[in-house]
Amino acid sequence: MTGIVIWGSTASAMGVATSVLQPKDRLCALRPDDNNSARTEIHLLFDQLISENYSKGGGVAPEDVSTLLVQACQLVPLNQNHLVSKVSQLIHHLLNRLQHLPDLLGKSGILMKLSDSAQPDPEVRRAAVHCMANLCLSVPGQPYLEEPYPNICFQAFLSTLQSPKSSDMDDITFCMLLQNALKGIQSLLNGGKMKLTQTEELGALLAVLKKSMFHGLPGLNIELPTVLYPTPLPQYDGRPPVKPQQSESSASRPTANKKKKSKSKKIQQGGGEEEEESSGEREVAPIPGSGREHLHEGNTPCSSSLGGQSAPAEGSGAAGKERVSPPIRSASWKRVSSSESEYSDAEGGMQSKMRSYQAKVRQGALACFLSTIKSIEKKVLYGYWSAFVPDTPELGSPQSVSLMTLTLKDPSPKTRACALQVLSAILEGSKQFLSVAEDTSDHRRAFTPFSVMIASSIRELHRCLLLALVAEASSQTLTQIIKCLATLVSNSPYNRLKLSLLTKVWNQIKPYIRHKDVNVRVSSLTLLGAIVSTHAPLPEVQLLLQQPCSSGLSNSNSATPRLSAPDWWKKAPSGPFLEEASVSSPKGSSEPCWLIRLCISTVVLPREDSCSGSDAGSAAGSPYEPSPMRLEALQVLAHLAKGYFSMAQVYLMELGEVICKCMGEADPSIQLHGAKLLEELGTGLIQQYKPDSTVASDQRVPVSLVVMFWTMMLNSPLPRALQNSEHPTLQASACDALSSILPEAFSSLPSDRQILCITMLLGLNDSRNRLVKAATSRALGVYVLFPCLRQDVIFVADTANAILMSLLDKSLNVRAKAAWSLGNLTDTLIVNMETPDPSFQEEFSGLLLLKMLRSAIEASRDKDKVKSNAVRALGNLLHFLQPSHIEKPSFAEIIEESIQALISTVLIEAAMKVRWNACYAMGNVFKNPALPLGTAPWTSQAYYALTSVVTSCKNFKVRIRSATALSIPSKREHYGSVDQYVQIWNALVTALQKSEDTTDFLEFKYCASLRTQICQALIHLLSLASASDLPCIRETLELNGDMVQSFILQFLKSGAEGEDPGAPHSSHEREQLVRRALEHVSSIQALPGDTAKRAIMGFLEDILTIYFDSSGSQVALPELTSQ
């Protein structure tokens, strides 16, 4: 106690407002007393003092603070944890307000001395560390610890965790000491003031966290290094090859299951499953022999009742939103009360108390680890992958113990849940990291490749999580296991792994769909949703979906009993759509999809009594499954519609009825998920009818059925959702759904339904909600491409005006969607130009064109998300302009400004998508023969911008697009003067030379396409050359002829790989390009004494001769050689 009093006296330098005096006097009048009324009085006074708003300034009485803290420390016994915590809060409150920290945390600060390992009194040391941890708490509205104190505290906590237990310290005090140090580090990390940038610092922290994670775990005694170092490429560690896993066999599970089942029966008989430390605890089987010695030496695999092996962890993405309270939260830091009454029963005693404290240390270490994960970059974290995620079954070495060790063997369900939460955080966002995984059967290498190690980790993680699944009795921990599996599934590259992993997960999770706990049921559906959405469509999942409906549902090794008959999922809602679906649905899978039937039943059927015991999530009096369950079922249906539409289409009309029911309910969340399902179904139908679709025509949903489907949607539920201004998110989602209608079906809808769609979208474009406005702008951009609408001048004009209004919105998202739609609308203008009927061009308003040009110019100066489509629109508009527009003086200035906007966008260091679109737009400008290309002042600027890009842009796709634009002008005069023409020619030759110059490995795959496009542009220029151009061309060929010839020969042999859809693809077409260039050059009237013509002809003839010889062709060039 002395230490605390001395520490209180150091506050003499501090002052406090006079408002403290009254409660201070009352506190000073009290005397130490351990009865309940005295404790209550002290609690109230501490609350008053903590709530005061202290500040620097007048009325300061330094001795008041000293007296106050001395008295507070004397009144509070150290075994009264709650009061000790409040004293610490009061100290923290005062110090944070008055910021007098040197006396506490300086080099000779009292807390630094008292928390040192040399402190003889263990209780004082623990209390000092506790005070220091509270100083690190982040309090909203109050200043945080100033530098350098966060780092000083961190080092003190780290030192505490690294120090062994002293001989005079009892086990429980040591546990509390570790817990306080862990709490302090977590507070520092959560406060955002600690940046773990040093490898040594992070490695030391991870080492003590790993050590603390296993503190007191029965049967485990490991020694760890003081620092963990990252190992990007794990080296072969010489461990003996692992024997084939036995865990999946029938020999290893019955024991675990019997133990588990008997345990769960006891829990249920006791009046329901408890989620406290005492519930779900499981006995850890002793290790054969002397137990700890075997594990420490690593001689034999651990064999516990769970299968005794831990797994690697690696996957990513949380499996849906948390619907249960997370196991790691601030409450977990509250120390178990030391009151002996909690441990006075026959089952308790010191051993039970000790286990509880040790479990809280493990939970504290995991909570701290979770904060660490959130405060460092994932690429840094994955350097320590092998320290926490094994890639083989555990052999008992320190390197092999992992988070899965806790998941499988920790007797505390809360600790198991914490470990799973940390594992999920590691896996979150790991898709790119895991994508390198590759299965191989070659085990004869001297080292294990990184890709093979990751694949092994993924397999081991699947194995261990499934072991944990069948062994778990705690519903909360079971939920975490399933969520962790879903995270793993969402991020694993199954397309690079051997089959069966998903099948095992699929078959194991089926029984849990009918678990008595709603959170387990919800997470089970989340996991099924992850399976059907990962790398969809996967052949393995396709087969699983086609399984007989009862497969895997009636027999499982799970501890969870089946609660209903095997055909529970077969019940289906009745309605007229059933007959329609059976008559009108196209030929699909001959086997019904049991998962779709399950989800439909979950959404629309009344719940069964057997599942209603713990369904707190269901609305009072609701006959249906709880809302989270129904939402997850709708989400799974949406995943199936997206990834496995061929199965979903069989249920199209039935799903339509489900959507109508959902969108007619009062719950906006159910309505929203119904709208999302509608959007996915609509998108799937559109994909079937795309020109490049691989779906056979007789396997597509007939247009007549699609019309029937959308008529059902438009007859009530969708318009209601679109008009629901109280729920803008639902309105926006309904807009997205409405934009997914099949164009062929839209044209066949009754005219009043078509008018309804258009009217509602145009009306919603005036919404004040930005979500709705953005969705409406996008939907209008879809509709303007519909063949039945794009020639309707009035609709196109109305849409244009609506989009131009949205381009002025303050929201970037709205402007981005509007710019995309403006690009689509201008695409429609170009399509209409190509139709024989000129009426559209004649009737479209010139004033509206001017407005569109001005808006697009303004948008081209916006953010990149807006700019990329704004320049696309500019190119289309300049292409669309008719001679009647260009001749008008009102257009002259706007045309010049538009082209200058494109030129500047080509040249600026913007996103590559922006520059690509700008080059594409410039090519569109060149397609308009009415524009004065070649004579206008902007011509040279435009060509300079494109030639600059084609020779020097880092992105090869942008270079390809600029080369394409340079090959578009169709007449020699469009290229301007001889100097201009030669500058373009030389730039293309230079670009050909530099076509492999890149430091970015990803650009190499575009090299061939770039060379193809440049060769095509060079041949195009030759086919337009004039007599004045030839000398300069010959000059270039004399220097670089061999290089140009070799690339043109490659162009002739390999085919066009450029991006221009109009580029020649057959060898005959490519050959004809060169022939036409040769014929053109031969027809030029050469200047007297000029030998350039003959030299260029010879160059082209050589190319063709070599090409014909190499291809075995006997074609000759007599008519050209004779000239």
XYZ file of N, CA and C in Angstrom, residues 34 430 448 620 631 797 959 1039 1085 1089:
30
model
N -14.806 -2.333 5.421
C -15.062 -3.293 4.346
C -16.533 -3.699 4.253
N -7.360 -12.241 -47.500
C -6.159 -13.006 -47.861
C -6.250 -13.652 -49.239
N 10.396 -27.217 -49.629
C 8.970 -27.101 -49.942
C 8.704 -25.743 -50.590
N -41.865 -10.609 -32.731
C -42.899 -11.148 -31.860
C -44.141 -11.479 -32.682
N -33.011 -13.513 -44.337
C -32.116 -12.645 -45.117
C -30.962 -13.453 -45.703
N -33.835 12.509 -75.699
C -33.673 13.898 -75.274
C -34.018 14.054 -73.785
N -0.827 2.746 -75.070
C -0.032 2.863 -76.315
C -0.776 2.221 -77.485
N 17.799 3.240 -91.858
C 18.334 3.105 -90.505
C 17.719 1.924 -89.745
N 3.558 9.068 -108.693
C 4.440 9.706 -109.679
C 5.645 10.262 -108.933
N 14.522 12.107 -110.482
C 15.765 11.759 -109.800
C 15.578 11.172 -108.419
